[in-house]
């Protein structure tokens, strides 16, 4: 089965600083990849998804961007963080042809101060 | 926008009792999935039910689907303290999640 690696687990950043969160996938190839954000005590908001290298779809206009430089690598970035970017960020992977379920990473808790 | 919405938002029961959570969705679906999230962790897939299925079982989990009412329910039987978590339903090709039900099992 797939394993999703996400790091760091916790991150505290000042407002206006840049951000780079990385997600890598093991155990599969050509996955669909997703970035979700979860506010405290809330549901998951889909931010970006990717069906292949260099292919990114944005779901919500915001201060963030995503890139997929390799098949099993998905990066979430920001040039200047806002307070509202705080939250729990989750990367997920899905191989549509064999299984429709999502595998999630362990998440990054981002606090922007 | 959220496709699935879980109800209730929070549920507390005694260990050994059954827990039932509901999910409502808005548009036609091919399948509906339930996930579990322990506090501060990623989500874990529990069960998938297809639109042509009405009921599905997996261990202590029982899921029903009523496409005419656009709703699903998740039943956890003989609850254990370890079942304490948030439970989410998800639908759609891009898997849109609801706000979840926070389940607390009281030992």
PDB file of C-alpha atoms in Angstrom:
ATOM      1  CA  UNK A   1       0.000   0.000   0.000  1.00  0.00           C
ATOM      2  CA  UNK A   2       0.945   3.636  -0.298  1.00  0.00           C
ATOM      3  CA  UNK A   3       2.898   5.591   2.297  1.00  0.00           C
ATOM      4  CA  UNK A   4       2.695   9.365   2.384  1.00  0.00           C
ATOM      5  CA  UNK A   5       5.599  11.272   3.909  1.00  0.00           C
ATOM      6  CA  UNK A   6       4.926  14.811   5.042  1.00  0.00           C
ATOM      7  CA  UNK A   7       7.223  17.171   6.870  1.00  0.00           C
ATOM      8  CA  UNK A   8       7.681  18.994   9.074  1.00  0.00           C
ATOM      9  CA  UNK A   9       5.064  17.903  11.611  1.00  0.00           C
ATOM     10  CA  UNK A  10       4.932  21.329  13.236  1.00  0.00           C
ATOM     11  CA  UNK A  11       5.945  24.720  11.907  1.00  0.00           C
ATOM     12  CA  UNK A  12       5.790  28.201  13.405  1.00  0.00           C
ATOM     13  CA  UNK A  13       6.384  31.013  10.946  1.00  0.00           C
ATOM     14  CA  UNK A  14       6.161  34.808  11.159  1.00  0.00           C
ATOM     15  CA  UNK A  15       3.732  36.727   8.990  1.00  0.00           C
ATOM     16  CA  UNK A  16       5.321  37.630   5.675  1.00  0.00           C
ATOM     17  CA  UNK A  17       7.789  34.738   5.659  1.00  0.00           C
ATOM     18  CA  UNK A  18       7.887  32.133   2.863  1.00  0.00           C
ATOM     19  CA  UNK A  19       6.575  28.587   3.153  1.00  0.00           C
ATOM     20  CA  UNK A  20       7.488  25.278   1.611  1.00  0.00           C
ATOM     21  CA  UNK A  21       5.807  22.038   2.664  1.00  0.00           C
ATOM     22  CA  UNK A  22       6.850  18.843   0.964  1.00  0.00           C
ATOM     23  CA  UNK A  23       4.999  15.614   0.448  1.00  0.00           C
ATOM     24  CA  UNK A  24       6.393  12.447  -1.070  1.00  0.00           C
ATOM     25  CA  UNK A  25       4.664   9.194  -1.881  1.00  0.00           C
ATOM     26  CA  UNK A  26       6.012   5.662  -1.721  1.00  0.00           C
ATOM     27  CA  UNK A  27       4.538   2.428  -2.944  1.00  0.00           C
ATOM     28  CA  UNK A  28       2.774   3.602  -6.054  1.00  0.00           C
ATOM     29  CA  UNK A  29       3.285   5.454  -9.293  1.00  0.00           C
ATOM     30  CA  UNK A  30       1.303   8.059 -11.179  1.00  0.00           C
ATOM     31  CA  UNK A  31      -0.945   8.944  -8.229  1.00  0.00           C
ATOM     32  CA  UNK A  32      -3.398  11.804  -8.022  1.00  0.00           C
ATOM     33  CA  UNK A  33      -2.106  14.091  -5.273  1.00  0.00           C
ATOM     34  CA  UNK A  34      -4.037  16.482  -3.055  1.00  0.00           C
ATOM     35  CA  UNK A  35      -3.380  19.255  -0.549  1.00  0.00           C
ATOM     36  CA  UNK A  36      -6.082  19.859   2.057  1.00  0.00           C
ATOM     37  CA  UNK A  37      -6.239  22.401   4.855  1.00  0.00           C
ATOM     38  CA  UNK A  38      -8.137  21.896   8.070  1.00  0.00           C
ATOM     39  CA  UNK A  39      -8.924  24.761  10.440  1.00  0.00           C
ATOM     40  CA  UNK A  40      -9.140  23.876  14.134  1.00  0.00           C
ATOM     41  CA  UNK A  41     -12.212  21.727  14.778  1.00  0.00           C
ATOM     42  CA  UNK A  42     -13.365  22.056  11.201  1.00  0.00           C
ATOM     43  CA  UNK A  43     -13.648  19.978   8.065  1.00  0.00           C
ATOM     44  CA  UNK A  44     -11.152  19.629   5.257  1.00  0.00           C
ATOM     45  CA  UNK A  45     -10.878  22.187   2.519  1.00  0.00           C
ATOM     46  CA  UNK A  46      -9.391  21.009  -0.759  1.00  0.00           C
ATOM     47  CA  UNK A  47      -6.688  23.465  -1.835  1.00  0.00           C
ATOM     48  CA  UNK A  48      -4.959  21.842  -4.818  1.00  0.00           C
ATOM     49  CA  UNK A  49      -4.925  18.589  -6.690  1.00  0.00           C
ATOM     50  CA  UNK A  50      -2.653  17.185  -9.354  1.00  0.00           C
ATOM     51  CA  UNK A  51      -3.145  14.379 -11.857  1.00  0.00           C
ATOM     52  CA  UNK A  52       0.430  14.399 -13.112  1.00  0.00           C
ATOM     53  CA  UNK A  53       3.808  16.130 -13.215  1.00  0.00           C
ATOM     54  CA  UNK A  54       3.391  19.866 -13.705  1.00  0.00           C
ATOM     55  CA  UNK A  55      -0.413  19.617 -13.677  1.00  0.00           C
ATOM     56  CA  UNK A  56      -1.971  21.602 -10.834  1.00  0.00           C
ATOM     57  CA  UNK A  57      -5.589  22.549 -10.266  1.00  0.00           C
ATOM     58  CA  UNK A  58      -6.440  25.172  -7.682  1.00  0.00           C
ATOM     59  CA  UNK A  59      -9.719  24.893  -5.867  1.00  0.00           C
ATOM     60  CA  UNK A  60      -9.689  28.064  -3.814  1.00  0.00           C
ATOM     61  CA  UNK A  61      -8.169  31.474  -4.647  1.00  0.00           C
ATOM     62  CA  UNK A  62      -5.605  32.154  -1.978  1.00  0.00           C
ATOM     63  CA  UNK A  63      -2.116  33.057  -0.953  1.00  0.00           C
ATOM     64  CA  UNK A  64      -0.744  29.589  -1.647  1.00  0.00           C
ATOM     65  CA  UNK A  65       0.587  27.721  -4.658  1.00  0.00           C
ATOM     66  CA  UNK A  66       1.468  24.109  -5.402  1.00  0.00           C
ATOM     67  CA  UNK A  67       3.931  22.367  -7.650  1.00  0.00           C
ATOM     68  CA  UNK A  68       4.596  18.800  -8.708  1.00  0.00           C
ATOM     69  CA  UNK A  69       8.171  18.554  -9.961  1.00  0.00           C
ATOM     70  CA  UNK A  70       8.254  14.745  -9.836  1.00  0.00           C
ATOM     71  CA  UNK A  71       5.650  11.994 -10.100  1.00  0.00           C
ATOM     72  CA  UNK A  72       5.615  11.321  -6.369  1.00  0.00           C
ATOM     73  CA  UNK A  73       6.462  14.748  -5.008  1.00  0.00           C
ATOM     74  CA  UNK A  74       3.979  17.497  -4.217  1.00  0.00           C
ATOM     75  CA  UNK A  75       4.993  20.850  -2.765  1.00  0.00           C
ATOM     76  CA  UNK A  76       2.863  23.545  -1.155  1.00  0.00           C
ATOM     77  CA  UNK A  77       4.364  27.037  -1.136  1.00  0.00           C
ATOM     78  CA  UNK A  78       3.763  30.633  -0.264  1.00  0.00           C
ATOM     79  CA  UNK A  79       5.901  33.697  -0.903  1.00  0.00           C
ATOM     80  CA  UNK A  80       4.469  35.631   2.064  1.00  0.00           C
ATOM     81  CA  UNK A  81       2.417  33.964   4.764  1.00  0.00           C
ATOM     82  CA  UNK A  82      -0.703  35.543   6.203  1.00  0.00           C
ATOM     83  CA  UNK A  83      -2.247  34.937   9.619  1.00  0.00           C
ATOM     84  CA  UNK A  84      -5.160  33.248   7.863  1.00  0.00           C
ATOM     85  CA  UNK A  85      -2.791  30.617   6.424  1.00  0.00           C
ATOM     86  CA  UNK A  86      -2.567  28.967   9.843  1.00  0.00           C
ATOM     87  CA  UNK A  87      -4.028  25.492   9.947  1.00  0.00           C
ATOM     88  CA  UNK A  88      -3.398  21.791   9.638  1.00  0.00           C
ATOM     89  CA  UNK A  89      -2.175  20.854   6.167  1.00  0.00           C
ATOM     90  CA  UNK A  90      -2.687  17.371   4.852  1.00  0.00           C
ATOM     91  CA  UNK A  91      -1.270  15.745   1.754  1.00  0.00           C
ATOM     92  CA  UNK A  92      -3.137  12.831   0.228  1.00  0.00           C
ATOM     93  CA  UNK A  93      -2.610  10.360  -2.584  1.00  0.00           C
ATOM     94  CA  UNK A  94      -4.964   8.316  -4.664  1.00  0.00           C
ATOM     95  CA  UNK A  95      -4.500   5.734  -7.384  1.00  0.00           C
ATOM     96  CA  UNK A  96      -7.745   5.867  -9.245  1.00  0.00           C
ATOM     97  CA  UNK A  97      -7.354   2.742 -11.311  1.00  0.00           C
ATOM     98  CA  UNK A  98      -6.772   0.355  -8.447  1.00  0.00           C
ATOM     99  CA  UNK A  99      -8.449   1.946  -5.489  1.00  0.00           C
ATOM    100  CA  UNK A 100     -10.601   5.002  -5.093  1.00  0.00           C
ATOM    101  CA  UNK A 101      -9.667   5.709  -1.503  1.00  0.00           C
ATOM    102  CA  UNK A 102      -7.283   8.411  -0.319  1.00  0.00           C
ATOM    103  CA  UNK A 103      -4.144   7.751   1.672  1.00  0.00           C
ATOM    104  CA  UNK A 104      -3.199  10.656   3.924  1.00  0.00           C
ATOM    105  CA  UNK A 105       0.061  11.873   5.356  1.00  0.00           C
ATOM    106  CA  UNK A 106       0.359  12.681   9.045  1.00  0.00           C
ATOM    107  CA  UNK A 107      -0.059  16.407   8.457  1.00  0.00           C
ATOM    108  CA  UNK A 108       1.757  19.654   9.211  1.00  0.00           C
ATOM    109  CA  UNK A 109       0.435  22.007  11.876  1.00  0.00           C
ATOM    110  CA  UNK A 110       1.290  25.509  10.665  1.00  0.00           C
ATOM    111  CA  UNK A 111       1.025  28.475  12.998  1.00  0.00           C
ATOM    112  CA  UNK A 112       1.567  31.899  11.479  1.00  0.00           C
ATOM    113  CA  UNK A 113       2.281  34.511  14.142  1.00  0.00           C
TER     114      UNK A 113
ATOM    115  CA  UNK B   1     -18.297  24.139  -1.175  1.00  0.00           C
ATOM    116  CA  UNK B   2     -18.848  21.200   1.162  1.00  0.00           C
ATOM    117  CA  UNK B   3     -20.534  18.257  -0.510  1.00  0.00           C
ATOM    118  CA  UNK B   4     -21.048  16.096   2.556  1.00  0.00           C
ATOM    119  CA  UNK B   5     -22.317  17.247   5.913  1.00  0.00           C
ATOM    120  CA  UNK B   6     -22.159  15.031   8.980  1.00  0.00           C
ATOM    121  CA  UNK B   7     -24.640  15.000  11.804  1.00  0.00           C
ATOM    122  CA  UNK B   8     -24.379  15.300  14.752  1.00  0.00           C
ATOM    123  CA  UNK B   9     -21.353  17.561  15.082  1.00  0.00           C
ATOM    124  CA  UNK B  10     -20.435  15.870  18.360  1.00  0.00           C
ATOM    125  CA  UNK B  11     -21.503  12.652  20.047  1.00  0.00           C
ATOM    126  CA  UNK B  12     -20.586  11.205  23.458  1.00  0.00           C
ATOM    127  CA  UNK B  13     -21.570   7.684  24.451  1.00  0.00           C
ATOM    128  CA  UNK B  14     -20.618   5.062  26.996  1.00  0.00           C
ATOM    129  CA  UNK B  15     -18.201   2.339  26.051  1.00  0.00           C
ATOM    130  CA  UNK B  16     -20.042  -0.671  24.709  1.00  0.00           C
ATOM    131  CA  UNK B  17     -22.920   1.337  23.249  1.00  0.00           C
ATOM    132  CA  UNK B  18     -23.497   1.763  19.525  1.00  0.00           C
ATOM    133  CA  UNK B  19     -22.673   5.048  17.799  1.00  0.00           C
ATOM    134  CA  UNK B  20     -24.529   6.292  14.733  1.00  0.00           C
ATOM    135  CA  UNK B  21     -23.423   9.179  12.538  1.00  0.00           C
ATOM    136  CA  UNK B  22     -25.186  10.549   9.502  1.00  0.00           C
ATOM    137  CA  UNK B  23     -24.019  12.195   6.324  1.00  0.00           C
ATOM    138  CA  UNK B  24     -26.037  14.177   3.809  1.00  0.00           C
ATOM    139  CA  UNK B  25     -24.810  15.202   0.379  1.00  0.00           C
ATOM    140  CA  UNK B  26     -26.099  17.378  -2.404  1.00  0.00           C
ATOM    141  CA  UNK B  27     -25.398  15.920  -5.836  1.00  0.00           C
ATOM    142  CA  UNK B  28     -25.421  12.504  -7.477  1.00  0.00           C
ATOM    143  CA  UNK B  29     -22.550  10.250  -6.473  1.00  0.00           C
ATOM    144  CA  UNK B  30     -20.730   7.142  -7.690  1.00  0.00           C
ATOM    145  CA  UNK B  31     -19.678   6.216  -4.187  1.00  0.00           C
ATOM    146  CA  UNK B  32     -19.453   7.563  -0.671  1.00  0.00           C
ATOM    147  CA  UNK B  33     -16.539   7.028   1.663  1.00  0.00           C
ATOM    148  CA  UNK B  34     -16.095   7.274   5.418  1.00  0.00           C
ATOM    149  CA  UNK B  35     -12.845   8.283   7.064  1.00  0.00           C
ATOM    150  CA  UNK B  36     -11.622   8.520  10.622  1.00  0.00           C
ATOM    151  CA  UNK B  37      -9.223  11.091  12.080  1.00  0.00           C
ATOM    152  CA  UNK B  38      -7.527  10.838  15.429  1.00  0.00           C
ATOM    153  CA  UNK B  39      -6.686  14.193  16.967  1.00  0.00           C
ATOM    154  CA  UNK B  40      -3.783  15.876  15.196  1.00  0.00           C
ATOM    155  CA  UNK B  41      -3.319  13.068  12.688  1.00  0.00           C
ATOM    156  CA  UNK B  42      -4.110  12.321   9.090  1.00  0.00           C
ATOM    157  CA  UNK B  43      -7.335  10.659   7.982  1.00  0.00           C
ATOM    158  CA  UNK B  44      -7.676   6.926   7.602  1.00  0.00           C
ATOM    159  CA  UNK B  45     -10.084   5.312   5.163  1.00  0.00           C
ATOM    160  CA  UNK B  46     -12.724   3.135   6.816  1.00  0.00           C
ATOM    161  CA  UNK B  47     -15.178   1.983   4.184  1.00  0.00           C
ATOM    162  CA  UNK B  48     -16.492   2.766   0.703  1.00  0.00           C
ATOM    163  CA  UNK B  49     -20.054   2.158  -0.421  1.00  0.00           C
ATOM    164  CA  UNK B  50     -21.055   2.395  -4.067  1.00  0.00           C
ATOM    165  CA  UNK B  51     -24.195   4.072  -5.338  1.00  0.00           C
ATOM    166  CA  UNK B  52     -25.762   0.712  -6.251  1.00  0.00           C
ATOM    167  CA  UNK B  53     -25.235  -0.672  -2.744  1.00  0.00           C
ATOM    168  CA  UNK B  54     -27.599  -0.109   0.159  1.00  0.00           C
ATOM    169  CA  UNK B  55     -25.589  -1.544   3.017  1.00  0.00           C
ATOM    170  CA  UNK B  56     -22.046  -2.629   3.678  1.00  0.00           C
ATOM    171  CA  UNK B  57     -20.283  -4.155   6.675  1.00  0.00           C
ATOM    172  CA  UNK B  58     -16.672  -4.160   7.813  1.00  0.00           C
ATOM    173  CA  UNK B  59     -15.967  -5.583  11.259  1.00  0.00           C
ATOM    174  CA  UNK B  60     -17.871  -3.444  13.765  1.00  0.00           C
ATOM    175  CA  UNK B  61     -18.762  -0.899  11.081  1.00  0.00           C
ATOM    176  CA  UNK B  62     -22.032  -0.829   9.202  1.00  0.00           C
ATOM    177  CA  UNK B  63     -22.687   1.746   6.490  1.00  0.00           C
ATOM    178  CA  UNK B  64     -25.977   2.397   4.758  1.00  0.00           C
ATOM    179  CA  UNK B  65     -26.687   4.511   1.720  1.00  0.00           C
ATOM    180  CA  UNK B  66     -29.998   5.983   0.608  1.00  0.00           C
ATOM    181  CA  UNK B  67     -29.489   7.684  -2.742  1.00  0.00           C
ATOM    182  CA  UNK B  68     -33.100   8.849  -2.877  1.00  0.00           C
ATOM    183  CA  UNK B  69     -32.544  10.871   0.290  1.00  0.00           C
ATOM    184  CA  UNK B  70     -28.918  11.640  -0.524  1.00  0.00           C
ATOM    185  CA  UNK B  71     -27.838  10.367   2.860  1.00  0.00           C
ATOM    186  CA  UNK B  72     -25.625   7.778   4.487  1.00  0.00           C
ATOM    187  CA  UNK B  73     -25.138   6.519   8.006  1.00  0.00           C
ATOM    188  CA  UNK B  74     -22.186   4.973   9.796  1.00  0.00           C
ATOM    189  CA  UNK B  75     -22.880   2.673  12.700  1.00  0.00           C
ATOM    190  CA  UNK B  76     -20.116   1.582  15.063  1.00  0.00           C
ATOM    191  CA  UNK B  77     -21.255  -1.293  17.237  1.00  0.00           C
ATOM    192  CA  UNK B  78     -19.929  -2.178  20.690  1.00  0.00           C
ATOM    193  CA  UNK B  79     -17.894   1.011  20.891  1.00  0.00           C
ATOM    194  CA  UNK B  80     -14.461   1.092  22.496  1.00  0.00           C
ATOM    195  CA  UNK B  81     -12.439   3.950  23.984  1.00  0.00           C
ATOM    196  CA  UNK B  82     -10.104   3.646  20.997  1.00  0.00           C
ATOM    197  CA  UNK B  83     -12.983   4.620  18.686  1.00  0.00           C
ATOM    198  CA  UNK B  84     -12.742   8.183  20.024  1.00  0.00           C
ATOM    199  CA  UNK B  85     -12.006  10.258  16.919  1.00  0.00           C
ATOM    200  CA  UNK B  86     -13.609  12.473  14.290  1.00  0.00           C
ATOM    201  CA  UNK B  87     -15.463  10.769  11.468  1.00  0.00           C
ATOM    202  CA  UNK B  88     -15.924  12.249   8.008  1.00  0.00           C
ATOM    203  CA  UNK B  89     -17.871  11.309   4.929  1.00  0.00           C
ATOM    204  CA  UNK B  90     -16.524  12.166   1.499  1.00  0.00           C
ATOM    205  CA  UNK B  91     -17.996  12.141  -1.985  1.00  0.00           C
ATOM    206  CA  UNK B  92     -17.136  13.224  -5.483  1.00  0.00           C
ATOM    207  CA  UNK B  93     -14.294  12.704  -7.880  1.00  0.00           C
ATOM    208  CA  UNK B  94     -12.092  15.127  -5.940  1.00  0.00           C
ATOM    209  CA  UNK B  95     -13.372  13.799  -2.603  1.00  0.00           C
ATOM    210  CA  UNK B  96     -15.023  16.711  -0.838  1.00  0.00           C
ATOM    211  CA  UNK B  97     -15.287  16.220   2.914  1.00  0.00           C
ATOM    212  CA  UNK B  98     -17.892  17.306   5.423  1.00  0.00           C
ATOM    213  CA  UNK B  99     -17.168  18.988   8.745  1.00  0.00           C
ATOM    214  CA  UNK B 100     -17.140  15.703  10.627  1.00  0.00           C
ATOM    215  CA  UNK B 101     -18.648  14.151  13.734  1.00  0.00           C
ATOM    216  CA  UNK B 102     -16.499  14.212  16.864  1.00  0.00           C
ATOM    217  CA  UNK B 103     -17.131  10.949  18.664  1.00  0.00           C
ATOM    218  CA  UNK B 104     -16.118  10.539  22.300  1.00  0.00           C
ATOM    219  CA  UNK B 105     -16.353   7.136  23.960  1.00  0.00           C
ATOM    220  CA  UNK B 106     -16.582   7.365  27.732  1.00  0.00           C
ATOM    221  CA  UNK B 107     -14.856   4.425  29.471  1.00  0.00           C
TER     222      UNK B 107
END
